[in-house]
Amino acid sequence: FAELHAAVAGLPVASSRILPGLVLRRDFAAYCPAGGELRAVLVTEPVRPALSAPGVELVVSSERQYQASLRWVSRRAEALMKRLQSNNVKLLLSSVKQEEVVIYYAKLHGVSVVECLSSEEMALISEITGVSPYAPFGDNIHGEITETAVATFCQPLLLGSKRCAHIGFTSACAFQPHCLILCGPVDSVNEQHAAALQGAFTMLQQLFKTVDQ
């Protein structure tokens, strides 16, 4: 329920509404408008590769060598964005913060980016779409990207003073996600309404389980 509702203080209760899709409480790090359906990938690691593997010491003998290494990893990040573009991937959803060079190349190649998503948000998106996180530097870095979700829309949404990402996913199961926007004069009112609604949904869920049995 926490990932399927958003609270907005300072607005009348009558402004509450239900929106199709998911409202992610993060602004776009990069937003490139795209019409129609688009493909999306989930990542749980930095897209810009590290200079060395974890636990491996990198020995650099000169500033020139260090700068050359930085250029190499930047080219890898650019190559990945080109690959996403060639696979018609228009949206990158990340659980970690991506570096500025990644955001730069994403904008350059028409890929929108939402970063710093919670593990709960990532898990919900995976459950809805049936897609697992994509390994950008796996064994098959030149093949087709198959682990992609389909989004019917992807756009910014302003809730009060907070900018969010509003995304509609094509569901791989019977569940069709919608997000409840709760409005109220103060946060405490929204919290009361959210608790009451969650309790009601839990009761209905238990009731349907009893009927099914």
CSV table of C-alpha atoms in Angstrom, one decimal:
chain,number,residue,atom,x,y,z
A,1,PHE,CA,0.0,0.0,0.0
A,2,ALA,CA,2.9,2.4,0.8
A,3,GLU,CA,4.1,2.3,-2.9
A,4,LEU,CA,0.5,2.6,-4.2
A,5,HIS,CA,-0.5,5.9,-2.6
A,6,ALA,CA,1.0,9.4,-2.3
A,7,ALA,CA,0.0,12.1,0.2
A,8,VAL,CA,-0.2,15.8,-0.6
A,9,ALA,CA,-0.7,18.3,2.2
A,10,GLY,CA,-2.2,21.7,1.7
A,11,LEU,CA,-5.0,20.7,-0.7
A,12,PRO,CA,-8.6,20.0,0.0
A,13,VAL,CA,-9.7,16.4,0.6
A,14,ALA,CA,-11.9,16.7,-2.5
A,15,SER,CA,-8.8,16.9,-4.7
A,16,SER,CA,-7.9,13.3,-3.9
A,17,ARG,CA,-8.0,11.1,-6.9
A,18,ILE,CA,-6.9,7.7,-8.4
A,19,LEU,CA,-4.4,7.7,-11.2
A,20,PRO,CA,-3.5,4.8,-13.5
A,21,GLY,CA,0.0,3.4,-13.2
A,22,LEU,CA,2.6,4.1,-10.5
A,23,VAL,CA,3.7,7.4,-9.0
A,24,LEU,CA,7.4,7.2,-8.1
A,25,ARG,CA,8.3,9.7,-5.4
A,26,ARG,CA,11.4,10.8,-7.4
A,27,ASP,CA,11.9,13.4,-10.0
A,28,PHE,CA,13.5,12.5,-13.3
A,29,ALA,CA,17.3,12.9,-13.3
A,30,ALA,CA,16.9,13.0,-17.1
A,31,TYR,CA,13.6,13.4,-19.0
A,32,CYS,CA,13.2,12.9,-22.7
A,33,PRO,CA,9.6,13.0,-23.8
A,34,ALA,CA,8.6,10.0,-25.8
A,35,GLY,CA,5.2,9.3,-27.4
A,36,GLY,CA,3.5,5.9,-27.4
A,37,GLU,CA,4.7,2.7,-25.7
A,38,LEU,CA,8.3,2.6,-24.6
A,39,ARG,CA,10.7,0.0,-23.3
A,40,ALA,CA,12.3,0.3,-19.8
A,41,VAL,CA,15.1,-1.4,-18.0
A,42,LEU,CA,15.8,-1.8,-14.3
A,43,VAL,CA,19.3,-1.5,-12.9
A,44,THR,CA,20.7,-2.0,-9.4
A,45,GLU,CA,24.3,-0.9,-10.1
A,46,PRO,CA,26.1,2.2,-11.5
A,47,VAL,CA,26.0,2.3,-15.3
A,48,ARG,CA,29.4,3.9,-15.4
A,49,PRO,CA,31.8,1.0,-14.7
A,50,ALA,CA,34.3,1.3,-11.9
A,51,LEU,CA,38.0,1.7,-12.6
A,52,SER,CA,38.6,-1.6,-10.8
A,53,ALA,CA,36.7,-4.5,-9.4
A,54,PRO,CA,35.8,-4.5,-5.7
A,55,GLY,CA,38.8,-5.5,-3.6
A,56,VAL,CA,41.2,-5.0,-6.4
A,57,GLU,CA,43.8,-2.2,-6.1
A,58,LEU,CA,44.2,0.0,-9.1
A,59,VAL,CA,47.8,1.2,-9.6
A,60,VAL,CA,48.1,4.3,-11.8
A,61,SER,CA,51.6,5.5,-12.6
A,62,SER,CA,50.8,8.9,-14.0
A,63,GLU,CA,48.1,11.5,-14.3
A,64,ARG,CA,47.9,10.8,-18.0
A,65,GLN,CA,47.2,7.1,-17.4
A,66,TYR,CA,44.5,8.1,-14.8
A,67,GLN,CA,42.8,10.4,-17.3
A,68,ALA,CA,43.0,7.7,-20.0
A,69,SER,CA,41.3,5.3,-17.6
A,70,LEU,CA,38.5,7.8,-16.9
A,71,ARG,CA,38.0,8.3,-20.6
A,72,TRP,CA,37.7,4.6,-21.0
A,73,VAL,CA,34.9,4.2,-18.4
A,74,SER,CA,33.1,7.2,-19.9
A,75,ARG,CA,33.2,5.6,-23.3
A,76,ARG,CA,31.8,2.4,-21.8
A,77,ALA,CA,28.9,4.4,-20.3
A,78,GLU,CA,28.3,6.1,-23.7
A,79,ALA,CA,28.4,2.8,-25.5
A,80,LEU,CA,25.8,1.4,-23.1
A,81,MET,CA,23.5,4.4,-23.7
A,82,LYS,CA,23.9,3.8,-27.5
A,83,ARG,CA,23.0,0.2,-26.9
A,84,LEU,CA,19.9,1.1,-25.0
A,85,GLN,CA,18.9,3.5,-27.8
A,86,SER,CA,19.5,0.8,-30.5
A,87,ASN,CA,17.3,-1.6,-28.5
A,88,ASN,CA,14.5,1.1,-28.3
A,89,VAL,CA,14.9,1.5,-24.5
A,90,LYS,CA,13.7,4.9,-23.5
A,91,LEU,CA,13.6,4.6,-19.7
A,92,LEU,CA,16.2,3.6,-17.2
A,93,LEU,CA,14.9,2.9,-13.6
A,94,SER,CA,17.8,2.7,-11.1
A,95,SER,CA,18.0,1.9,-7.4
A,96,VAL,CA,21.3,3.7,-7.1
A,97,LYS,CA,22.4,7.2,-8.0
A,98,GLN,CA,24.0,7.4,-11.4
A,99,GLU,CA,27.0,9.7,-12.1
A,100,GLU,CA,26.6,12.9,-14.1
A,101,VAL,CA,28.3,11.5,-17.1
A,102,VAL,CA,25.6,8.8,-17.3
A,103,ILE,CA,22.9,11.4,-17.1
A,104,TYR,CA,24.6,13.4,-19.8
A,105,TYR,CA,24.8,10.5,-22.2
A,106,ALA,CA,21.2,9.5,-21.3
A,107,LYS,CA,19.9,12.9,-22.4
A,108,LEU,CA,22.1,12.8,-25.5
A,109,HIS,CA,20.5,9.4,-26.6
A,110,GLY,CA,16.9,10.1,-25.6
A,111,VAL,CA,16.8,7.9,-22.5
A,112,SER,CA,14.9,9.1,-19.4
A,113,VAL,CA,16.3,8.3,-16.0
A,114,VAL,CA,14.7,7.9,-12.6
A,115,GLU,CA,17.3,7.1,-9.9
A,116,CYS,CA,17.5,6.3,-6.2
A,117,LEU,CA,14.3,4.1,-6.2
A,118,SER,CA,13.7,2.2,-3.0
A,119,SER,CA,14.0,-1.6,-3.0
A,120,GLU,CA,10.3,-1.8,-2.4
A,121,GLU,CA,9.6,0.3,-5.5
A,122,MET,CA,12.0,-1.8,-7.6
A,123,ALA,CA,10.4,-5.1,-6.3
A,124,LEU,CA,6.9,-3.8,-7.1
A,125,ILE,CA,7.9,-2.9,-10.6
A,126,SER,CA,9.5,-6.3,-11.1
A,127,GLU,CA,6.4,-8.0,-9.8
A,128,ILE,CA,4.1,-6.0,-12.1
A,129,THR,CA,6.2,-6.4,-15.2
A,130,GLY,CA,7.8,-9.7,-14.6
A,131,VAL,CA,11.2,-8.2,-15.5
A,132,SER,CA,14.4,-8.7,-13.5
A,133,PRO,CA,17.1,-6.1,-13.1
A,134,TYR,CA,19.4,-5.7,-16.1
A,135,ALA,CA,23.2,-6.3,-15.7
A,136,PRO,CA,24.7,-3.6,-17.9
A,137,PHE,CA,28.2,-5.2,-18.0
A,138,GLY,CA,27.2,-8.9,-18.0
A,139,ASP,CA,28.6,-11.6,-20.3
A,140,ASN,CA,26.4,-10.7,-23.3
A,141,ILE,CA,27.0,-7.0,-23.6
A,142,HIS,CA,26.4,-6.8,-27.4
A,143,GLY,CA,23.3,-9.0,-27.7
A,144,GLU,CA,19.6,-7.9,-27.6
A,145,ILE,CA,18.4,-6.6,-24.3
A,146,THR,CA,15.5,-9.0,-23.4
A,147,GLU,CA,14.8,-8.0,-19.8
A,148,THR,CA,12.7,-4.9,-20.7
A,149,ALA,CA,9.4,-3.7,-19.3
A,150,VAL,CA,6.8,-2.0,-21.4
A,151,ALA,CA,5.5,1.4,-20.3
A,152,THR,CA,2.4,2.9,-21.9
A,153,PHE,CA,3.3,6.4,-20.7
A,154,CYS,CA,6.1,8.2,-18.8
A,155,GLN,CA,5.7,11.8,-17.7
A,156,PRO,CA,6.5,14.2,-14.8
A,157,LEU,CA,3.8,14.8,-12.3
A,158,LEU,CA,3.6,17.7,-9.8
A,159,LEU,CA,2.1,16.8,-6.4
A,160,GLY,CA,1.9,20.0,-4.4
A,161,SER,CA,5.5,21.2,-4.6
A,162,LYS,CA,7.1,17.8,-5.2
A,163,ARG,CA,7.9,16.6,-8.7
A,164,CYS,CA,7.4,12.9,-9.3
A,165,ALA,CA,7.7,10.4,-12.1
A,166,HIS,CA,4.3,9.0,-13.3
A,167,ILE,CA,4.7,5.8,-15.3
A,168,GLY,CA,2.1,3.4,-16.6
A,169,PHE,CA,3.4,-0.2,-16.9
A,170,THR,CA,2.0,-3.0,-19.0
A,171,SER,CA,1.3,-5.7,-16.4
A,172,ALA,CA,2.4,-9.3,-16.8
A,173,CYS,CA,-0.3,-10.4,-14.4
A,174,ALA,CA,-3.9,-9.7,-13.6
A,175,PHE,CA,-3.0,-6.8,-11.3
A,176,GLN,CA,-3.4,-3.4,-13.0
A,177,PRO,CA,-1.6,-0.9,-10.9
A,178,HIS,CA,-3.2,2.4,-9.9
A,179,CYS,CA,-2.0,5.0,-7.4
A,180,LEU,CA,-4.2,6.8,-4.9
A,181,ILE,CA,-3.4,10.5,-4.4
A,182,LEU,CA,-4.6,11.5,-0.9
A,183,CYS,CA,-5.0,15.2,-0.4
A,184,GLY,CA,-5.7,16.9,2.9
A,185,PRO,CA,-5.0,20.2,4.7
A,186,VAL,CA,-2.2,18.8,6.9
A,187,ASP,CA,0.0,15.7,6.9
A,188,SER,CA,-1.8,14.2,10.0
A,189,VAL,CA,-5.1,14.1,8.2
A,190,ASN,CA,-3.6,12.3,5.2
A,191,GLU,CA,-1.9,9.8,7.6
A,192,GLN,CA,-5.3,9.1,9.3
A,193,HIS,CA,-7.0,8.6,5.9
A,194,ALA,CA,-4.2,6.4,4.7
A,195,ALA,CA,-4.3,4.2,7.8
A,196,ALA,CA,-8.1,3.9,7.5
A,197,LEU,CA,-7.9,3.0,3.8
A,198,GLN,CA,-5.2,0.5,4.4
A,199,GLY,CA,-7.2,-1.1,7.2
A,200,ALA,CA,-10.3,-1.3,4.9
A,201,PHE,CA,-8.2,-2.9,2.1
A,202,THR,CA,-6.7,-5.4,4.5
A,203,MET,CA,-10.2,-6.4,5.7
A,204,LEU,CA,-11.5,-6.8,2.1
A,205,GLN,CA,-8.5,-8.9,1.3
A,206,GLN,CA,-9.1,-11.2,4.2
A,207,LEU,CA,-12.8,-11.4,3.2
A,208,PHE,CA,-12.0,-12.4,-0.3
A,209,LYS,CA,-9.6,-15.0,0.9
A,210,THR,CA,-12.3,-16.5,3.1
A,211,VAL,CA,-14.8,-16.6,0.2
A,212,ASP,CA,-12.2,-18.3,-2.1
A,213,GLN,CA,-11.7,-21.0,0.5
